[in-house]
């Protein structure tokens, strides 16, 4: 009965616009991706209002060298006042190509310059990578080499992030726990390896029911707990042609919040679990209630 009451309370909190009270929001992530950073150029106030309304406390903002640094500085300053951390977001499948490291170098060099020229309230709080190496052609033609290239990328990013004194996060598909490696990095499970090399991961648990989400992230949650790392569970809100079970697009936000409340109730006290992430600002804005 007690667990039922707790679950009902969590569902209620979701239904009023976001998950948790101010106390819970400070202990677990409620995150989202902002893939179009030009939204903070054209409508900084509206973007911040949306994030605040949804009780977001961490936003992954796409890096774009064409946006003046002062635009990011303004946004981060105002976001921090609202209790929202801003992580620099970047990555693409081509990053695991032979010369793909140049893109990561560009991000890290830009961040070094940006952080050095910013006040404490203007600085990014961390780095968030979304590489998706399985979309690179080499994943199918030479998976072992592509996996190793991805590991090299993460290792390099870890070193760069440490030099910038920033935590490093990465997006992972839920099925990375089915991918193994056996190379100069040793032998093991790719999902577990990435978890050990980052401060936190966001699992792209793209399913639209709580039982399915809970099931497909259980191994990764266990890995995070084992290695004293944190893990965030990400869900999809955009339209997709991959099947009805992938996104909450069809069901709407109220149903999504109910399912996420159930997930939070299930994993809430589990070591390693650290909240949820909604993909992404653009599709979430147009999602039906």
mmCIF file of C-alpha atoms in Angstrom:
data_model
loop_
_atom_site.group_PDB
_atom_site.id
_atom_site.type_symbol
_atom_site.label_atom_id
_atom_site.label_comp_id
_atom_site.label_asym_id
_atom_site.label_seq_id
_atom_site.Cartn_x
_atom_site.Cartn_y
_atom_site.Cartn_z
ATOM 1 C CA UNK A 1 0.000 0.000 0.000
ATOM 2 C CA UNK A 2 2.816 2.384 0.853
ATOM 3 C CA UNK A 3 4.436 1.875 -2.560
ATOM 4 C CA UNK A 4 1.089 2.520 -4.251
ATOM 5 C CA UNK A 5 0.666 5.816 -2.391
ATOM 6 C CA UNK A 6 4.193 6.909 -3.307
ATOM 7 C CA UNK A 7 3.550 6.055 -6.956
ATOM 8 C CA UNK A 8 0.310 8.077 -6.969
ATOM 9 C CA UNK A 9 2.129 11.084 -5.524
ATOM 10 C CA UNK A 10 4.835 10.889 -8.202
ATOM 11 C CA UNK A 11 2.211 10.657 -10.944
ATOM 12 C CA UNK A 12 0.549 13.783 -9.553
ATOM 13 C CA UNK A 13 3.846 15.665 -9.554
ATOM 14 C CA UNK A 14 4.424 14.745 -13.199
ATOM 15 C CA UNK A 15 0.921 15.827 -14.152
ATOM 16 C CA UNK A 16 1.434 19.378 -12.949
ATOM 17 C CA UNK A 17 4.253 19.996 -15.405
ATOM 18 C CA UNK A 18 7.351 18.188 -14.232
ATOM 19 C CA UNK A 19 8.818 15.599 -11.968
ATOM 20 C CA UNK A 20 9.448 16.264 -8.349
ATOM 21 C CA UNK A 21 9.633 19.043 -5.847
ATOM 22 C CA UNK A 22 12.508 21.470 -5.615
ATOM 23 C CA UNK A 23 14.201 19.055 -3.251
ATOM 24 C CA UNK A 24 13.982 16.067 -5.576
ATOM 25 C CA UNK A 25 14.886 18.177 -8.598
ATOM 26 C CA UNK A 26 18.197 19.008 -6.921
ATOM 27 C CA UNK A 27 19.105 15.352 -6.435
ATOM 28 C CA UNK A 28 18.146 13.775 -9.757
ATOM 29 C CA UNK A 29 18.334 14.973 -13.340
ATOM 30 C CA UNK A 30 15.343 16.044 -15.361
ATOM 31 C CA UNK A 31 17.050 16.796 -18.621
ATOM 32 C CA UNK A 32 16.417 17.545 -22.263
ATOM 33 C CA UNK A 33 18.309 18.119 -25.524
ATOM 34 C CA UNK A 34 18.275 21.490 -27.313
ATOM 35 C CA UNK A 35 19.472 20.522 -30.782
ATOM 36 C CA UNK A 36 18.688 23.894 -32.333
ATOM 37 C CA UNK A 37 20.738 26.447 -30.375
ATOM 38 C CA UNK A 38 19.460 29.206 -32.654
ATOM 39 C CA UNK A 39 16.335 29.111 -30.499
ATOM 40 C CA UNK A 40 18.308 30.904 -27.803
ATOM 41 C CA UNK A 41 19.257 33.516 -30.396
ATOM 42 C CA UNK A 42 15.719 34.158 -31.609
ATOM 43 C CA UNK A 43 13.785 33.434 -28.413
ATOM 44 C CA UNK A 44 15.974 33.154 -25.338
ATOM 45 C CA UNK A 45 13.151 34.141 -22.973
ATOM 46 C CA UNK A 46 10.688 31.683 -24.463
ATOM 47 C CA UNK A 47 13.197 28.852 -24.381
ATOM 48 C CA UNK A 48 14.025 29.484 -20.740
ATOM 49 C CA UNK A 49 10.340 29.711 -19.876
ATOM 50 C CA UNK A 50 9.666 26.361 -21.540
ATOM 51 C CA UNK A 51 12.504 24.687 -19.648
ATOM 52 C CA UNK A 52 11.356 26.186 -16.372
ATOM 53 C CA UNK A 53 7.735 25.184 -17.001
ATOM 54 C CA UNK A 54 8.827 21.576 -17.596
ATOM 55 C CA UNK A 55 10.973 21.683 -14.440
ATOM 56 C CA UNK A 56 14.152 20.938 -16.354
ATOM 57 C CA UNK A 57 17.316 21.180 -14.271
ATOM 58 C CA UNK A 58 19.802 20.206 -16.979
ATOM 59 C CA UNK A 59 19.791 21.002 -20.690
ATOM 60 C CA UNK A 60 22.204 19.675 -23.312
ATOM 61 C CA UNK A 61 22.716 22.573 -25.760
ATOM 62 C CA UNK A 62 24.184 21.938 -29.221
ATOM 63 C CA UNK A 63 27.542 23.586 -29.848
ATOM 64 C CA UNK A 64 27.540 25.867 -32.898
ATOM 65 C CA UNK A 65 30.635 27.921 -33.653
ATOM 66 C CA UNK A 66 28.522 30.354 -35.717
ATOM 67 C CA UNK A 67 26.660 31.494 -32.605
ATOM 68 C CA UNK A 68 28.523 34.260 -30.755
ATOM 69 C CA UNK A 69 29.924 33.172 -27.417
ATOM 70 C CA UNK A 70 28.079 35.982 -25.661
ATOM 71 C CA UNK A 71 24.764 34.407 -26.705
ATOM 72 C CA UNK A 72 25.703 31.243 -24.819
ATOM 73 C CA UNK A 73 26.984 33.306 -21.907
ATOM 74 C CA UNK A 74 23.699 35.162 -21.602
ATOM 75 C CA UNK A 75 21.651 31.977 -21.787
ATOM 76 C CA UNK A 76 23.759 30.088 -19.260
ATOM 77 C CA UNK A 77 23.713 32.985 -16.809
ATOM 78 C CA UNK A 78 19.927 33.187 -16.911
ATOM 79 C CA UNK A 79 19.515 29.421 -16.840
ATOM 80 C CA UNK A 80 21.693 29.098 -13.751
ATOM 81 C CA UNK A 81 19.478 31.572 -11.910
ATOM 82 C CA UNK A 82 16.595 29.178 -12.569
ATOM 83 C CA UNK A 83 18.593 26.196 -11.308
ATOM 84 C CA UNK A 84 19.278 24.809 -14.796
ATOM 85 C CA UNK A 85 22.708 23.399 -15.646
ATOM 86 C CA UNK A 86 23.851 23.762 -19.250
ATOM 87 C CA UNK A 87 26.009 21.103 -20.902
ATOM 88 C CA UNK A 88 27.757 21.564 -24.250
ATOM 89 C CA UNK A 89 26.274 19.040 -26.673
ATOM 90 C CA UNK A 90 27.880 17.714 -29.824
ATOM 91 C CA UNK A 91 28.630 14.539 -31.751
ATOM 92 C CA UNK A 92 27.905 12.691 -34.986
ATOM 93 C CA UNK A 93 28.472 9.197 -36.416
ATOM 94 C CA UNK A 94 31.293 10.531 -38.579
ATOM 95 C CA UNK A 95 33.332 11.256 -35.464
ATOM 96 C CA UNK A 96 34.496 7.618 -35.524
ATOM 97 C CA UNK A 97 35.769 7.956 -39.111
ATOM 98 C CA UNK A 98 39.571 8.011 -39.606
ATOM 99 C CA UNK A 99 39.772 11.801 -39.329
ATOM 100 C CA UNK A 100 36.614 12.260 -37.292
ATOM 101 C CA UNK A 101 38.601 13.257 -34.228
ATOM 102 C CA UNK A 102 39.009 16.711 -35.781
ATOM 103 C CA UNK A 103 35.366 17.461 -34.973
ATOM 104 C CA UNK A 104 35.866 16.570 -31.346
ATOM 105 C CA UNK A 105 39.042 18.651 -31.248
ATOM 106 C CA UNK A 106 37.071 21.610 -32.611
ATOM 107 C CA UNK A 107 34.530 21.270 -29.810
ATOM 108 C CA UNK A 108 37.158 20.964 -27.083
ATOM 109 C CA UNK A 109 39.248 23.852 -28.416
ATOM 110 C CA UNK A 110 36.174 26.068 -28.621
ATOM 111 C CA UNK A 111 35.205 25.102 -25.083
ATOM 112 C CA UNK A 112 38.697 25.885 -23.800
ATOM 113 C CA UNK A 113 38.499 29.374 -25.270
ATOM 114 C CA UNK A 114 34.921 29.862 -24.132
ATOM 115 C CA UNK A 115 35.483 28.762 -20.541
ATOM 116 C CA UNK A 116 38.657 30.840 -20.220
ATOM 117 C CA UNK A 117 36.795 33.975 -21.268
ATOM 118 C CA UNK A 118 33.714 33.438 -19.128
ATOM 119 C CA UNK A 119 32.783 34.184 -15.551
ATOM 120 C CA UNK A 120 31.693 31.382 -13.240
ATOM 121 C CA UNK A 121 28.007 32.052 -13.934
ATOM 122 C CA UNK A 122 28.576 31.977 -17.702
ATOM 123 C CA UNK A 123 30.450 28.679 -17.961
ATOM 124 C CA UNK A 124 29.161 25.353 -19.206
ATOM 125 C CA UNK A 125 28.713 22.841 -16.414
ATOM 126 C CA UNK A 126 29.769 19.819 -18.466
ATOM 127 C CA UNK A 127 30.138 18.103 -21.837
ATOM 128 C CA UNK A 128 27.516 15.807 -23.369
ATOM 129 C CA UNK A 129 28.393 13.642 -26.391
ATOM 130 C CA UNK A 130 25.926 12.073 -28.803
ATOM 131 C CA UNK A 131 28.020 10.170 -31.346
ATOM 132 C CA UNK A 132 25.923 7.145 -32.406
ATOM 133 C CA UNK A 133 28.771 5.136 -34.002
ATOM 134 C CA UNK A 134 26.306 2.467 -35.133
ATOM 135 C CA UNK A 135 25.070 4.885 -37.816
ATOM 136 C CA UNK A 136 28.544 5.090 -39.312
ATOM 137 C CA UNK A 137 29.057 2.799 -42.327
ATOM 138 C CA UNK A 138 31.949 1.017 -40.655
ATOM 139 C CA UNK A 139 29.637 -0.383 -37.999
ATOM 140 C CA UNK A 140 28.357 -2.883 -40.564
ATOM 141 C CA UNK A 141 31.519 -3.365 -42.641
ATOM 142 C CA UNK A 142 34.090 -3.530 -39.836
ATOM 143 C CA UNK A 143 32.412 -3.375 -36.463
ATOM 144 C CA UNK A 144 35.474 -4.288 -34.411
ATOM 145 C CA UNK A 145 37.464 -1.397 -35.855
ATOM 146 C CA UNK A 146 34.547 1.011 -35.442
ATOM 147 C CA UNK A 147 34.013 -0.007 -31.828
ATOM 148 C CA UNK A 148 37.706 0.559 -31.140
ATOM 149 C CA UNK A 149 37.556 3.954 -32.861
ATOM 150 C CA UNK A 150 34.611 4.867 -30.661
ATOM 151 C CA UNK A 151 36.555 3.805 -27.577
ATOM 152 C CA UNK A 152 39.473 5.952 -28.705
ATOM 153 C CA UNK A 153 37.090 8.876 -29.093
ATOM 154 C CA UNK A 154 35.653 8.439 -25.593
ATOM 155 C CA UNK A 155 39.132 8.046 -24.105
ATOM 156 C CA UNK A 156 40.306 11.225 -25.800
ATOM 157 C CA UNK A 157 37.165 13.073 -24.701
ATOM 158 C CA UNK A 158 37.727 11.933 -21.134
ATOM 159 C CA UNK A 159 41.227 13.413 -21.168
ATOM 160 C CA UNK A 160 40.036 16.665 -22.736
ATOM 161 C CA UNK A 161 37.153 17.020 -20.278
ATOM 162 C CA UNK A 162 39.500 16.439 -17.356
ATOM 163 C CA UNK A 163 41.773 19.172 -18.692
ATOM 164 C CA UNK A 164 38.795 21.528 -18.788
ATOM 165 C CA UNK A 165 37.717 20.373 -15.319
ATOM 166 C CA UNK A 166 34.305 19.422 -16.713
ATOM 167 C CA UNK A 167 32.326 16.191 -16.257
ATOM 168 C CA UNK A 168 31.840 14.092 -19.377
ATOM 169 C CA UNK A 169 28.533 12.479 -20.333
ATOM 170 C CA UNK A 170 27.486 10.360 -23.304
ATOM 171 C CA UNK A 171 24.283 9.127 -24.914
ATOM 172 C CA UNK A 172 24.047 5.351 -25.335
ATOM 173 C CA UNK A 173 21.447 3.147 -27.014
ATOM 174 C CA UNK A 174 19.867 0.648 -24.627
ATOM 175 C CA UNK A 175 21.266 -2.270 -26.630
ATOM 176 C CA UNK A 176 24.952 -1.423 -26.161
ATOM 177 C CA UNK A 177 24.932 -4.017 -23.383
ATOM 178 C CA UNK A 178 24.708 -6.595 -26.185
ATOM 179 C CA UNK A 179 27.891 -5.335 -27.891
ATOM 180 C CA UNK A 180 31.243 -6.779 -26.848
ATOM 181 C CA UNK A 181 34.817 -5.691 -27.543
ATOM 182 C CA UNK A 182 38.143 -7.529 -27.561
ATOM 183 C CA UNK A 183 41.025 -5.239 -28.443
ATOM 184 C CA UNK A 184 43.780 -3.137 -26.912
ATOM 185 C CA UNK A 185 41.241 -1.800 -24.406
ATOM 186 C CA UNK A 186 40.739 -5.296 -23.063
ATOM 187 C CA UNK A 187 37.716 -7.508 -23.339
ATOM 188 C CA UNK A 188 34.208 -6.855 -22.151
ATOM 189 C CA UNK A 189 30.836 -5.200 -22.586
ATOM 190 C CA UNK A 190 30.753 -1.906 -24.495
ATOM 191 C CA UNK A 191 27.991 -0.324 -22.408
ATOM 192 C CA UNK A 192 29.826 -1.076 -19.186
ATOM 193 C CA UNK A 193 33.098 0.204 -20.653
ATOM 194 C CA UNK A 194 31.584 3.566 -21.647
ATOM 195 C CA UNK A 195 29.963 3.901 -18.231
ATOM 196 C CA UNK A 196 33.369 3.460 -16.571
ATOM 197 C CA UNK A 197 34.974 6.091 -18.822
ATOM 198 C CA UNK A 198 32.381 8.843 -18.321
ATOM 199 C CA UNK A 199 30.835 10.599 -15.355
ATOM 200 C CA UNK A 200 27.303 9.805 -16.477
ATOM 201 C CA UNK A 201 25.422 8.282 -19.398
ATOM 202 C CA UNK A 202 21.966 8.865 -20.780
ATOM 203 C CA UNK A 203 20.407 5.649 -22.044
ATOM 204 C CA UNK A 204 18.202 6.174 -25.081
ATOM 205 C CA UNK A 205 15.461 3.888 -23.793
ATOM 206 C CA UNK A 206 13.112 4.638 -26.651
ATOM 207 C CA UNK A 207 9.987 2.741 -25.629
ATOM 208 C CA UNK A 208 6.570 4.085 -24.685
ATOM 209 C CA UNK A 209 5.583 1.977 -21.670
ATOM 210 C CA UNK A 210 7.106 1.919 -18.210
ATOM 211 C CA UNK A 211 7.541 -1.898 -18.093
ATOM 212 C CA UNK A 212 9.470 -1.871 -21.381
ATOM 213 C CA UNK A 213 11.673 1.035 -20.298
ATOM 214 C CA UNK A 214 12.395 -0.554 -16.935
ATOM 215 C CA UNK A 215 13.357 -3.834 -18.578
ATOM 216 C CA UNK A 216 15.690 -2.525 -21.280
ATOM 217 C CA UNK A 217 17.808 -0.356 -18.957
ATOM 218 C CA UNK A 218 18.210 -2.785 -16.060
ATOM 219 C CA UNK A 219 21.702 -3.946 -17.081
ATOM 220 C CA UNK A 220 22.989 -0.405 -17.578
ATOM 221 C CA UNK A 221 21.549 0.748 -14.250
ATOM 222 C CA UNK A 222 23.354 -2.169 -12.606
ATOM 223 C CA UNK A 223 26.618 -1.244 -14.356
ATOM 224 C CA UNK A 224 26.297 2.381 -13.207
ATOM 225 C CA UNK A 225 25.672 1.295 -9.628
ATOM 226 C CA UNK A 226 28.559 -1.176 -9.725
ATOM 227 C CA UNK A 227 31.022 1.513 -10.828
ATOM 228 C CA UNK A 228 29.595 4.329 -8.702
ATOM 229 C CA UNK A 229 28.495 6.292 -11.761
ATOM 230 C CA UNK A 230 25.172 7.904 -12.606
ATOM 231 C CA UNK A 231 22.684 7.045 -15.327
ATOM 232 C CA UNK A 232 19.753 8.964 -16.783
ATOM 233 C CA UNK A 233 16.914 7.303 -18.699
ATOM 234 C CA UNK A 234 15.993 9.081 -21.933
ATOM 235 C CA UNK A 235 12.695 8.805 -23.828
ATOM 236 C CA UNK A 236 11.474 9.982 -27.231
ATOM 237 C CA UNK A 237 8.669 12.434 -28.052
ATOM 238 C CA UNK A 238 9.108 12.874 -31.801
ATOM 239 C CA UNK A 239 7.301 11.195 -34.672
ATOM 240 C CA UNK A 240 9.084 8.095 -35.965
ATOM 241 C CA UNK A 241 8.595 5.451 -38.618
ATOM 242 C CA UNK A 242 10.378 2.817 -36.520
ATOM 243 C CA UNK A 243 7.170 1.553 -34.904
ATOM 244 C CA UNK A 244 4.435 2.614 -32.486
ATOM 245 C CA UNK A 245 6.342 1.418 -29.423
ATOM 246 C CA UNK A 246 9.292 3.820 -29.815
ATOM 247 C CA UNK A 247 7.944 7.276 -29.009
ATOM 248 C CA UNK A 248 5.378 8.980 -26.808
ATOM 249 C CA UNK A 249 4.416 11.080 -29.811
ATOM 250 C CA UNK A 250 1.170 9.174 -30.353
ATOM 251 C CA UNK A 251 0.109 9.008 -26.701
ATOM 252 C CA UNK A 252 0.917 12.552 -25.578
ATOM 253 C CA UNK A 253 2.597 14.220 -22.618
ATOM 254 C CA UNK A 254 0.175 13.236 -19.855
ATOM 255 C CA UNK A 255 0.604 9.555 -20.645
ATOM 256 C CA UNK A 256 4.376 9.994 -20.895
ATOM 257 C CA UNK A 257 4.483 11.609 -17.474
ATOM 258 C CA UNK A 258 2.523 8.723 -15.976
ATOM 259 C CA UNK A 259 4.940 6.179 -17.440
ATOM 260 C CA UNK A 260 7.998 8.135 -16.339
ATOM 261 C CA UNK A 261 6.557 8.387 -12.846
ATOM 262 C CA UNK A 262 6.333 4.614 -12.739
ATOM 263 C CA UNK A 263 9.930 4.313 -13.948
ATOM 264 C CA UNK A 264 11.054 6.807 -11.298
ATOM 265 C CA UNK A 265 9.163 4.895 -8.620
ATOM 266 C CA UNK A 266 10.804 1.632 -9.697
ATOM 267 C CA UNK A 267 14.377 2.907 -9.882
ATOM 268 C CA UNK A 268 14.167 5.832 -7.473
ATOM 269 C CA UNK A 269 16.331 4.322 -4.728
ATOM 270 C CA UNK A 270 18.516 2.190 -6.992
ATOM 271 C CA UNK A 271 22.220 2.995 -6.932
ATOM 272 C CA UNK A 272 23.214 4.445 -10.296
ATOM 273 C CA UNK A 273 19.809 5.800 -11.323
ATOM 274 C CA UNK A 274 19.811 9.583 -11.579
ATOM 275 C CA UNK A 275 16.649 10.716 -13.337
ATOM 276 C CA UNK A 276 15.077 11.066 -16.778
ATOM 277 C CA UNK A 277 15.701 12.951 -20.017
ATOM 278 C CA UNK A 278 13.147 13.980 -22.629
ATOM 279 C CA UNK A 279 14.188 13.966 -26.280
ATOM 280 C CA UNK A 280 13.938 16.772 -27.281
ATOM 281 C CA UNK A 281 12.914 20.459 -26.904
ATOM 282 C CA UNK A 282 11.714 20.800 -30.507
ATOM 283 C CA UNK A 283 9.364 17.817 -30.558
ATOM 284 C CA UNK A 284 8.356 18.234 -26.915
ATOM 285 C CA UNK A 285 7.079 21.731 -27.655
ATOM 286 C CA UNK A 286 4.679 20.417 -30.292
ATOM 287 C CA UNK A 287 3.653 17.283 -28.412
ATOM 288 C CA UNK A 288 -0.037 16.880 -27.662
ATOM 289 C CA UNK A 289 -1.032 17.303 -24.007
#
